[in-house]
Short mmCIF file of N, CA, C and O and ligand atoms in Angstrom, two decimals:
data_model
loop_
_atom_site.label_atom_id
_atom_site.label_comp_id
_atom_site.label_asym_id
_atom_site.label_seq_id
_atom_site.Cartn_x
_atom_site.Cartn_y
_atom_site.Cartn_z
N MET A 30 15.08 -13.23 -30.08
CA MET A 30 14.18 -12.36 -30.85
C MET A 30 14.72 -10.92 -30.84
O MET A 30 15.09 -10.41 -29.79
N THR A 31 14.72 -10.31 -32.00
CA THR A 31 15.25 -8.94 -32.07
C THR A 31 14.24 -7.93 -31.54
O THR A 31 13.04 -8.24 -31.42
N ASN A 32 14.73 -6.76 -31.24
CA ASN A 32 13.84 -5.69 -30.78
C ASN A 32 12.77 -5.39 -31.83
O ASN A 32 11.60 -5.19 -31.50
N GLN A 33 13.17 -5.40 -33.08
CA GLN A 33 12.21 -5.09 -34.15
C GLN A 33 11.11 -6.15 -34.24
O GLN A 33 9.94 -5.82 -34.44
N GLU A 34 11.51 -7.40 -34.08
CA GLU A 34 10.50 -8.49 -34.13
C GLU A 34 9.52 -8.36 -32.95
O GLU A 34 8.32 -8.59 -33.11
N LEU A 35 10.05 -7.99 -31.79
CA LEU A 35 9.17 -7.86 -30.63
C LEU A 35 8.23 -6.65 -30.79
O LEU A 35 7.06 -6.71 -30.41
N ILE A 36 8.73 -5.60 -31.38
CA ILE A 36 7.87 -4.43 -31.65
C ILE A 36 6.75 -4.83 -32.62
O ILE A 36 5.60 -4.42 -32.47
N LYS A 37 7.08 -5.64 -33.62
CA LYS A 37 6.04 -6.11 -34.56
C LYS A 37 4.93 -6.85 -33.82
O LYS A 37 3.75 -6.71 -34.13
N LYS A 38 5.33 -7.66 -32.84
CA LYS A 38 4.33 -8.39 -32.03
C LYS A 38 3.46 -7.39 -31.26
O LYS A 38 2.24 -7.57 -31.14
N ALA A 39 4.09 -6.35 -30.72
CA ALA A 39 3.33 -5.34 -29.98
C ALA A 39 2.35 -4.62 -30.92
O ALA A 39 1.21 -4.31 -30.54
N LEU A 40 2.78 -4.40 -32.15
CA LEU A 40 1.88 -3.77 -33.14
C LEU A 40 0.69 -4.68 -33.45
O LEU A 40 -0.44 -4.21 -33.63
N GLU A 41 0.96 -5.98 -33.49
CA GLU A 41 -0.15 -6.95 -33.69
C GLU A 41 -1.14 -6.86 -32.53
O GLU A 41 -2.36 -6.84 -32.74
N ALA A 42 -0.59 -6.83 -31.32
CA ALA A 42 -1.46 -6.77 -30.13
C ALA A 42 -2.31 -5.51 -30.14
O ALA A 42 -3.47 -5.52 -29.73
N ARG A 43 -1.72 -4.43 -30.62
CA ARG A 43 -2.43 -3.14 -30.64
C ARG A 43 -3.71 -3.22 -31.47
O ARG A 43 -4.68 -2.51 -31.19
N GLN A 44 -3.72 -4.10 -32.46
CA GLN A 44 -4.91 -4.23 -33.30
C GLN A 44 -6.12 -4.72 -32.51
O GLN A 44 -7.26 -4.56 -32.92
N ASN A 45 -5.85 -5.38 -31.38
CA ASN A 45 -6.94 -5.93 -30.57
C ASN A 45 -7.43 -4.96 -29.50
O ASN A 45 -8.32 -5.31 -28.71
N SER A 46 -6.86 -3.77 -29.46
CA SER A 46 -7.21 -2.81 -28.41
C SER A 46 -8.72 -2.58 -28.32
O SER A 46 -9.40 -2.42 -29.34
N TYR A 47 -9.20 -2.59 -27.09
CA TYR A 47 -10.60 -2.22 -26.83
C TYR A 47 -10.54 -0.86 -26.12
O TYR A 47 -10.33 -0.78 -24.91
N SER A 48 -10.63 0.19 -26.90
CA SER A 48 -10.43 1.54 -26.35
C SER A 48 -11.45 2.53 -26.91
O SER A 48 -11.08 3.54 -27.52
N PRO A 49 -12.76 2.23 -26.72
CA PRO A 49 -13.78 3.11 -27.30
C PRO A 49 -13.87 4.48 -26.61
O PRO A 49 -14.48 5.38 -27.16
N TYR A 50 -13.27 4.63 -25.44
CA TYR A 50 -13.39 5.90 -24.71
C TYR A 50 -12.25 6.85 -25.02
O TYR A 50 -12.46 8.02 -25.28
N SER A 51 -11.02 6.32 -25.01
CA SER A 51 -9.88 7.21 -25.32
C SER A 51 -9.53 7.18 -26.80
O SER A 51 -8.88 8.11 -27.30
N ASN A 52 -9.91 6.11 -27.48
CA ASN A 52 -9.46 5.90 -28.86
C ASN A 52 -7.94 5.87 -28.98
O ASN A 52 -7.39 6.15 -30.05
N TYR A 53 -7.28 5.59 -27.89
CA TYR A 53 -5.82 5.48 -27.90
C TYR A 53 -5.46 4.00 -27.77
O TYR A 53 -5.71 3.38 -26.74
N LYS A 54 -4.92 3.46 -28.83
CA LYS A 54 -4.63 2.02 -28.86
C LYS A 54 -3.19 1.77 -28.43
O LYS A 54 -2.28 2.47 -28.89
N VAL A 55 -3.03 0.76 -27.59
CA VAL A 55 -1.69 0.42 -27.11
C VAL A 55 -1.49 -1.09 -27.27
O VAL A 55 -2.41 -1.88 -27.04
N GLY A 56 -0.28 -1.45 -27.66
CA GLY A 56 0.08 -2.87 -27.74
C GLY A 56 1.35 -3.12 -26.96
O GLY A 56 2.24 -2.28 -26.91
N ALA A 57 1.42 -4.30 -26.35
CA ALA A 57 2.63 -4.68 -25.63
C ALA A 57 2.98 -6.12 -25.97
O ALA A 57 2.09 -6.94 -26.25
N ALA A 58 4.27 -6.41 -25.98
CA ALA A 58 4.74 -7.79 -26.21
C ALA A 58 5.84 -8.06 -25.20
O ALA A 58 6.82 -7.31 -25.13
N LEU A 59 5.64 -9.12 -24.42
CA LEU A 59 6.54 -9.45 -23.32
C LEU A 59 7.24 -10.77 -23.65
O LEU A 59 6.58 -11.79 -23.88
N LEU A 60 8.56 -10.73 -23.67
CA LEU A 60 9.36 -11.90 -24.06
C LEU A 60 9.88 -12.61 -22.81
O LEU A 60 10.46 -11.99 -21.92
N THR A 61 9.67 -13.93 -22.77
CA THR A 61 10.18 -14.71 -21.63
C THR A 61 11.59 -15.21 -21.93
O THR A 61 12.04 -15.21 -23.09
N GLU A 62 12.26 -15.68 -20.89
CA GLU A 62 13.62 -16.22 -21.06
C GLU A 62 13.62 -17.39 -22.02
O GLU A 62 14.61 -17.64 -22.70
N GLU A 63 12.51 -18.11 -22.09
CA GLU A 63 12.44 -19.28 -22.98
C GLU A 63 12.04 -18.92 -24.41
O GLU A 63 11.91 -19.79 -25.25
N GLY A 64 11.79 -17.64 -24.65
CA GLY A 64 11.47 -17.21 -26.01
C GLY A 64 9.99 -17.13 -26.33
O GLY A 64 9.60 -16.92 -27.47
N LYS A 65 9.16 -17.31 -25.31
CA LYS A 65 7.71 -17.20 -25.53
C LYS A 65 7.31 -15.72 -25.46
O LYS A 65 7.92 -14.95 -24.70
N VAL A 66 6.31 -15.35 -26.23
CA VAL A 66 5.86 -13.95 -26.24
C VAL A 66 4.42 -13.86 -25.76
O VAL A 66 3.54 -14.56 -26.30
N TYR A 67 4.19 -13.03 -24.77
CA TYR A 67 2.82 -12.75 -24.31
C TYR A 67 2.42 -11.38 -24.82
O TYR A 67 3.14 -10.39 -24.63
N LEU A 68 1.26 -11.34 -25.48
CA LEU A 68 0.76 -10.08 -26.00
C LEU A 68 -0.19 -9.44 -24.99
O LEU A 68 -0.85 -10.15 -24.21
N GLY A 69 -0.25 -8.13 -25.02
CA GLY A 69 -1.22 -7.42 -24.18
C GLY A 69 -1.71 -6.19 -24.91
O GLY A 69 -1.00 -5.61 -25.73
N THR A 70 -2.95 -5.83 -24.62
CA THR A 70 -3.47 -4.58 -25.17
C THR A 70 -4.29 -3.88 -24.10
O THR A 70 -4.58 -4.46 -23.05
N ASN A 71 -4.62 -2.62 -24.36
CA ASN A 71 -5.42 -1.91 -23.36
C ASN A 71 -6.90 -2.27 -23.53
O ASN A 71 -7.42 -2.39 -24.64
N VAL A 72 -7.53 -2.48 -22.40
CA VAL A 72 -8.94 -2.88 -22.36
C VAL A 72 -9.67 -1.88 -21.47
O VAL A 72 -9.44 -1.85 -20.25
N GLU A 73 -10.49 -1.05 -22.10
CA GLU A 73 -11.17 0.01 -21.35
C GLU A 73 -12.56 -0.43 -20.89
O GLU A 73 -13.05 -1.50 -21.26
N ASN A 74 -13.15 0.42 -20.06
CA ASN A 74 -14.45 0.09 -19.47
C ASN A 74 -15.23 1.38 -19.27
O ASN A 74 -14.63 2.42 -18.95
N CYS A 75 -16.56 1.30 -19.42
CA CYS A 75 -17.38 2.51 -19.26
C CYS A 75 -17.27 3.07 -17.85
O CYS A 75 -17.54 4.25 -17.62
N GLY A 76 -16.85 2.26 -16.89
CA GLY A 76 -16.62 2.74 -15.53
C GLY A 76 -15.25 3.36 -15.35
O GLY A 76 -14.89 3.74 -14.25
N TYR A 77 -14.47 3.43 -16.43
CA TYR A 77 -13.11 3.99 -16.48
C TYR A 77 -12.13 3.27 -15.55
O TYR A 77 -11.11 2.77 -16.00
N SER A 78 -12.38 3.24 -14.24
CA SER A 78 -11.42 2.63 -13.31
C SER A 78 -11.08 1.18 -13.65
O SER A 78 -9.94 0.76 -13.45
N PRO A 79 -12.04 0.38 -14.10
CA PRO A 79 -11.69 -1.01 -14.40
C PRO A 79 -10.80 -1.19 -15.63
O PRO A 79 -10.40 -2.31 -15.95
N SER A 80 -10.46 -0.12 -16.31
CA SER A 80 -9.63 -0.25 -17.52
C SER A 80 -8.25 -0.81 -17.17
O SER A 80 -7.76 -0.64 -16.05
N ASN A 81 -7.65 -1.46 -18.15
CA ASN A 81 -6.31 -2.01 -17.93
C ASN A 81 -5.38 -1.63 -19.08
O ASN A 81 -5.79 -1.61 -20.24
N CYS A 82 -4.13 -1.36 -18.73
CA CYS A 82 -3.14 -1.00 -19.75
C CYS A 82 -2.62 -2.24 -20.47
O CYS A 82 -2.65 -3.36 -19.94
N ALA A 83 -2.05 -2.00 -21.65
CA ALA A 83 -1.49 -3.08 -22.47
C ALA A 83 -0.37 -3.82 -21.74
O ALA A 83 -0.31 -5.06 -21.78
N GLU A 84 0.50 -3.07 -21.12
CA GLU A 84 1.65 -3.71 -20.45
C GLU A 84 1.19 -4.63 -19.34
O GLU A 84 1.67 -5.77 -19.20
N ARG A 85 0.25 -4.16 -18.53
CA ARG A 85 -0.22 -5.00 -17.43
C ARG A 85 -1.01 -6.19 -17.96
O ARG A 85 -0.95 -7.28 -17.39
N SER A 86 -1.74 -6.01 -19.05
CA SER A 86 -2.43 -7.15 -19.65
C SER A 86 -1.42 -8.24 -20.01
O SER A 86 -1.66 -9.43 -19.75
N ALA A 87 -0.29 -7.84 -20.58
CA ALA A 87 0.73 -8.83 -20.98
C ALA A 87 1.34 -9.51 -19.75
O ALA A 87 1.47 -10.74 -19.71
N PHE A 88 1.69 -8.72 -18.75
CA PHE A 88 2.28 -9.31 -17.54
C PHE A 88 1.30 -10.24 -16.84
O PHE A 88 1.68 -11.34 -16.41
N PHE A 89 0.06 -9.83 -16.72
CA PHE A 89 -0.89 -10.64 -15.96
C PHE A 89 -1.22 -11.93 -16.72
O PHE A 89 -1.45 -12.97 -16.12
N SER A 90 -1.20 -11.85 -18.05
CA SER A 90 -1.40 -13.06 -18.84
C SER A 90 -0.24 -14.03 -18.63
O SER A 90 -0.44 -15.23 -18.42
N ALA A 91 0.98 -13.50 -18.66
CA ALA A 91 2.16 -14.36 -18.47
C ALA A 91 2.13 -15.02 -17.10
O ALA A 91 2.32 -16.24 -16.99
N ILE A 92 1.89 -14.24 -16.08
CA ILE A 92 1.88 -14.78 -14.71
C ILE A 92 0.75 -15.82 -14.60
O ILE A 92 0.93 -16.89 -14.03
N SER A 93 -0.39 -15.51 -15.19
CA SER A 93 -1.53 -16.44 -15.13
C SER A 93 -1.21 -17.77 -15.80
O SER A 93 -1.78 -18.80 -15.44
N ASN A 94 -0.30 -17.73 -16.77
CA ASN A 94 0.06 -18.95 -17.49
C ASN A 94 1.34 -19.59 -16.96
O ASN A 94 1.90 -20.49 -17.59
N GLY A 95 1.80 -19.12 -15.82
CA GLY A 95 2.92 -19.78 -15.15
C GLY A 95 4.30 -19.30 -15.55
O GLY A 95 5.30 -19.90 -15.15
N ASP A 96 4.38 -18.24 -16.33
CA ASP A 96 5.70 -17.70 -16.71
C ASP A 96 6.04 -16.49 -15.84
O ASP A 96 5.19 -15.61 -15.62
N SER A 97 7.28 -16.44 -15.39
CA SER A 97 7.66 -15.32 -14.52
C SER A 97 9.08 -14.82 -14.77
O SER A 97 9.58 -13.98 -14.02
N LYS A 98 9.73 -15.33 -15.82
CA LYS A 98 11.09 -14.86 -16.12
C LYS A 98 11.09 -14.19 -17.48
O LYS A 98 10.85 -14.85 -18.50
N PHE A 99 11.40 -12.91 -17.48
CA PHE A 99 11.25 -12.11 -18.69
C PHE A 99 12.55 -11.42 -19.07
O PHE A 99 13.38 -11.13 -18.20
N THR A 100 12.69 -11.16 -20.36
CA THR A 100 13.90 -10.47 -20.81
C THR A 100 13.62 -9.11 -21.45
O THR A 100 14.42 -8.19 -21.32
N LYS A 101 12.50 -9.01 -22.17
CA LYS A 101 12.22 -7.74 -22.87
C LYS A 101 10.72 -7.47 -22.89
O LYS A 101 9.92 -8.42 -22.96
N LEU A 102 10.39 -6.20 -22.91
CA LEU A 102 9.00 -5.76 -23.10
C LEU A 102 9.01 -4.68 -24.18
O LEU A 102 9.77 -3.72 -24.08
N ALA A 103 8.17 -4.86 -25.20
CA ALA A 103 8.02 -3.80 -26.21
C ALA A 103 6.64 -3.16 -26.05
O ALA A 103 5.65 -3.87 -25.80
N VAL A 104 6.60 -1.84 -26.17
CA VAL A 104 5.35 -1.09 -26.03
C VAL A 104 5.18 -0.14 -27.20
O VAL A 104 6.13 0.58 -27.55
N VAL A 105 4.00 -0.17 -27.81
CA VAL A 105 3.68 0.82 -28.85
C VAL A 105 2.34 1.47 -28.54
O VAL A 105 1.42 0.81 -28.06
N GLY A 106 2.26 2.76 -28.79
CA GLY A 106 1.00 3.48 -28.63
C GLY A 106 0.46 3.86 -29.99
O GLY A 106 0.79 3.22 -31.00
N SER A 107 -0.35 4.90 -30.03
CA SER A 107 -0.91 5.28 -31.33
C SER A 107 -0.92 6.79 -31.50
O SER A 107 -1.70 7.32 -32.27
N SER A 108 -0.06 7.46 -30.78
CA SER A 108 0.07 8.90 -31.01
C SER A 108 1.30 9.15 -31.89
O SER A 108 1.92 8.21 -32.37
N GLU A 109 1.66 10.38 -32.05
CA GLU A 109 2.75 10.75 -32.96
C GLU A 109 4.09 10.16 -32.55
O GLU A 109 4.89 9.78 -33.39
N GLY A 110 4.30 10.08 -31.23
CA GLY A 110 5.66 9.75 -30.77
C GLY A 110 5.80 8.37 -30.18
O GLY A 110 4.94 7.50 -30.32
N ILE A 111 6.92 8.20 -29.51
CA ILE A 111 7.24 6.95 -28.81
C ILE A 111 6.31 6.80 -27.61
O ILE A 111 5.97 7.80 -26.96
N ALA A 112 5.91 5.56 -27.32
CA ALA A 112 5.04 5.29 -26.17
C ALA A 112 5.89 4.81 -24.98
O ALA A 112 6.72 3.91 -25.14
N TYR A 113 5.66 5.43 -23.84
CA TYR A 113 6.33 5.03 -22.60
C TYR A 113 5.29 4.50 -21.62
O TYR A 113 4.17 5.03 -21.58
N PRO A 114 5.64 3.50 -20.82
CA PRO A 114 4.67 2.96 -19.86
C PRO A 114 4.21 4.00 -18.85
O PRO A 114 5.00 4.85 -18.42
N CYS A 115 2.95 3.90 -18.44
CA CYS A 115 2.43 4.81 -17.42
C CYS A 115 3.03 4.46 -16.06
O CYS A 115 3.71 3.44 -15.89
N GLY A 116 2.77 5.29 -15.08
CA GLY A 116 3.36 5.10 -13.76
C GLY A 116 2.96 3.80 -13.10
O GLY A 116 3.79 3.13 -12.46
N ILE A 117 1.70 3.43 -13.25
CA ILE A 117 1.25 2.18 -12.61
C ILE A 117 1.95 0.98 -13.26
O ILE A 117 2.38 0.06 -12.58
N CYS A 118 2.08 1.00 -14.58
CA CYS A 118 2.77 -0.09 -15.27
C CYS A 118 4.25 -0.13 -14.87
O CYS A 118 4.84 -1.21 -14.75
N ARG A 119 4.85 1.03 -14.64
CA ARG A 119 6.26 1.04 -14.19
C ARG A 119 6.38 0.34 -12.84
O ARG A 119 7.33 -0.41 -12.59
N GLN A 120 5.41 0.56 -11.97
CA GLN A 120 5.44 -0.09 -10.66
C GLN A 120 5.29 -1.61 -10.81
O GLN A 120 5.92 -2.37 -10.08
N VAL A 121 4.49 -2.03 -11.75
CA VAL A 121 4.33 -3.48 -12.00
C VAL A 121 5.63 -4.05 -12.59
O VAL A 121 6.06 -5.15 -12.21
N ILE A 122 6.26 -3.31 -13.45
CA ILE A 122 7.52 -3.78 -14.04
C ILE A 122 8.59 -3.95 -12.97
O ILE A 122 9.31 -4.95 -12.94
N VAL A 123 8.69 -2.98 -12.06
CA VAL A 123 9.75 -3.08 -11.04
C VAL A 123 9.51 -4.27 -10.11
O VAL A 123 10.44 -4.87 -9.59
N GLU A 124 8.26 -4.64 -9.95
CA GLU A 124 7.92 -5.80 -9.12
C GLU A 124 8.24 -7.12 -9.84
O GLU A 124 8.84 -8.02 -9.27
N LEU A 125 7.80 -7.23 -11.08
CA LEU A 125 7.82 -8.53 -11.78
C LEU A 125 9.01 -8.74 -12.70
O LEU A 125 9.33 -9.88 -13.03
N ALA A 126 9.63 -7.65 -13.12
CA ALA A 126 10.72 -7.80 -14.10
C ALA A 126 11.71 -6.64 -13.99
O ALA A 126 11.87 -5.86 -14.93
N PRO A 127 12.39 -6.53 -12.84
CA PRO A 127 13.23 -5.34 -12.61
C PRO A 127 14.45 -5.26 -13.52
O PRO A 127 15.05 -4.19 -13.63
N ASN A 128 14.79 -6.36 -14.19
CA ASN A 128 16.01 -6.33 -15.02
C ASN A 128 15.76 -6.35 -16.52
O ASN A 128 16.70 -6.53 -17.30
N ILE A 129 14.51 -6.23 -16.95
CA ILE A 129 14.25 -6.34 -18.39
C ILE A 129 14.65 -5.09 -19.17
O ILE A 129 14.77 -4.00 -18.60
N GLU A 130 14.79 -5.30 -20.48
CA GLU A 130 14.93 -4.17 -21.40
C GLU A 130 13.53 -3.73 -21.77
O GLU A 130 12.70 -4.57 -22.16
N ILE A 131 13.27 -2.45 -21.66
CA ILE A 131 11.94 -1.92 -21.99
C ILE A 131 12.07 -1.15 -23.31
O ILE A 131 12.75 -0.11 -23.36
N ILE A 132 11.46 -1.71 -24.34
CA ILE A 132 11.57 -1.12 -25.68
C ILE A 132 10.37 -0.22 -25.90
O ILE A 132 9.25 -0.70 -26.13
N CYS A 133 10.60 1.05 -25.78
CA CYS A 133 9.52 2.04 -25.92
C CYS A 133 9.53 2.49 -27.38
O CYS A 133 10.53 3.05 -27.84
N ALA A 134 8.43 2.22 -28.08
CA ALA A 134 8.48 2.36 -29.54
C ALA A 134 7.36 3.24 -30.11
O ALA A 134 6.30 3.41 -29.50
N LYS A 135 7.66 3.74 -31.29
CA LYS A 135 6.62 4.34 -32.13
C LYS A 135 6.30 3.34 -33.24
O LYS A 135 5.16 3.11 -33.57
N ASP A 136 7.35 2.74 -33.79
CA ASP A 136 7.22 1.68 -34.79
C ASP A 136 8.52 0.88 -34.80
O ASP A 136 9.41 1.15 -33.97
N GLU A 137 8.67 -0.04 -35.74
CA GLU A 137 9.86 -0.92 -35.75
C GLU A 137 11.17 -0.16 -35.89
O GLU A 137 12.22 -0.67 -35.51
N ASN A 138 11.09 1.03 -36.47
CA ASN A 138 12.33 1.76 -36.73
C ASN A 138 12.60 2.91 -35.77
O ASN A 138 13.68 3.50 -35.80
N THR A 139 11.64 3.22 -34.93
CA THR A 139 11.79 4.35 -34.02
C THR A 139 11.50 3.88 -32.61
O THR A 139 10.33 3.65 -32.24
N TYR A 140 12.55 3.68 -31.85
CA TYR A 140 12.34 3.20 -30.48
C TYR A 140 13.54 3.52 -29.60
O TYR A 140 14.64 3.83 -30.09
N GLU A 141 13.31 3.44 -28.29
CA GLU A 141 14.37 3.62 -27.29
C GLU A 141 14.35 2.41 -26.38
O GLU A 141 13.28 1.94 -26.01
N VAL A 142 15.51 1.94 -26.01
CA VAL A 142 15.60 0.82 -25.07
C VAL A 142 16.01 1.38 -23.71
O VAL A 142 17.08 1.99 -23.57
N LEU A 143 15.14 1.20 -22.72
CA LEU A 143 15.36 1.78 -21.40
C LEU A 143 15.30 0.71 -20.32
O LEU A 143 14.82 -0.40 -20.56
N THR A 144 15.76 1.06 -19.14
CA THR A 144 15.63 0.17 -17.98
C THR A 144 14.58 0.76 -17.05
O THR A 144 14.19 1.92 -17.18
N ILE A 145 14.18 -0.07 -16.08
CA ILE A 145 13.20 0.45 -15.13
C ILE A 145 13.83 1.53 -14.25
O ILE A 145 13.15 2.43 -13.78
N LYS A 146 15.16 1.46 -14.09
CA LYS A 146 15.83 2.53 -13.32
C LYS A 146 15.73 3.86 -14.05
O LYS A 146 15.64 4.92 -13.42
N ASP A 147 15.75 3.80 -15.38
CA ASP A 147 15.56 5.04 -16.15
C ASP A 147 14.16 5.59 -15.93
O ASP A 147 13.96 6.80 -15.79
N LEU A 148 13.18 4.67 -15.96
CA LEU A 148 11.77 5.09 -15.96
C LEU A 148 11.21 5.34 -14.57
O LEU A 148 10.26 6.10 -14.41
N LEU A 149 11.78 4.65 -13.57
CA LEU A 149 11.23 4.76 -12.21
C LEU A 149 12.38 4.79 -11.19
O LEU A 149 12.61 3.82 -10.47
N PRO A 150 13.08 5.92 -11.15
CA PRO A 150 14.18 6.01 -10.18
C PRO A 150 13.63 6.05 -8.76
O PRO A 150 12.49 6.47 -8.55
N HIS A 151 14.41 5.64 -7.81
CA HIS A 151 14.02 5.64 -6.39
C HIS A 151 12.70 4.90 -6.19
O HIS A 151 11.82 5.35 -5.47
N ALA A 152 12.58 3.76 -6.83
CA ALA A 152 11.31 3.01 -6.80
C ALA A 152 11.03 2.41 -5.43
O ALA A 152 11.95 2.09 -4.67
N PHE A 153 9.79 2.21 -5.17
CA PHE A 153 9.32 1.41 -4.03
C PHE A 153 9.35 -0.04 -4.50
O PHE A 153 8.69 -0.38 -5.49
N THR A 154 10.13 -0.88 -3.84
CA THR A 154 10.33 -2.25 -4.33
C THR A 154 9.96 -3.28 -3.28
O THR A 154 9.77 -2.93 -2.10
N PRO A 155 9.91 -4.56 -3.68
CA PRO A 155 9.60 -5.62 -2.71
C PRO A 155 10.53 -5.59 -1.50
O PRO A 155 10.12 -5.94 -0.39
N ASP A 156 11.78 -5.16 -1.66
CA ASP A 156 12.71 -5.09 -0.53
C ASP A 156 12.22 -4.15 0.57
O ASP A 156 12.54 -4.33 1.74
N ASP A 157 11.45 -3.15 0.17
CA ASP A 157 10.98 -2.17 1.15
C ASP A 157 9.94 -2.72 2.10
O ASP A 157 9.68 -2.11 3.14
N VAL A 158 9.33 -3.83 1.75
CA VAL A 158 8.29 -4.38 2.65
C VAL A 158 8.76 -5.66 3.33
O VAL A 158 7.96 -6.38 3.90
N LYS A 159 10.06 -5.93 3.25
CA LYS A 159 10.60 -7.15 3.90
C LYS A 159 10.71 -6.93 5.40
O LYS A 159 10.99 -5.83 5.84
N1 THU B 218 -2.46 2.98 -21.70
C1 THU B 218 -1.76 1.82 -21.82
O1 THU B 218 -2.28 0.80 -22.27
N2 THU B 218 -0.47 1.82 -21.42
C2 THU B 218 0.20 2.90 -20.92
O2 THU B 218 1.33 2.77 -20.48
C3 THU B 218 -0.44 4.20 -20.95
C4 THU B 218 -1.91 4.19 -21.14
C5 THU B 218 -3.86 3.00 -22.11
C6 THU B 218 -4.86 3.14 -21.00
C7 THU B 218 -6.04 3.72 -21.73
O3 THU B 218 -6.78 2.65 -22.28
C8 THU B 218 -5.44 4.53 -22.85
O4 THU B 218 -4.10 4.08 -22.98
C9 THU B 218 -5.46 6.01 -22.64
O5 THU B 218 -4.87 6.35 -21.43
#
């Protein structure tokens, strides 16, 4: 699957955003080694803390369905520029998919492909608790 196709999936996921508090819609699409795509969107809550980001929604859905080998993650937000994962999502990425390509996008034609080392240098990793 191309980066553009995966971004399109993330744009589809963004349509499902439940974000009545921030009005900031986010979509994520997570590609497995076998070519399956898990969609995620942000789901907010009036208690604020229970809210979940799009990226983590996608990862938790994949893990819940028995998939744990990933190759790419595409993320789109709804502001003017490219969307980058928040700090908590970066920590989840380094745990579950330290080698994936992270496609940070505004739309199909405007995106950057980054690694978790780019986004979270000197990370706290599973090796640190061995
Ligand atoms: N959000 C995400 O879904 N992913 C990110 O990486 C950054 C933030 C969501 C959380 C909240 O619903 C809204 O964007 C505003 O912060």
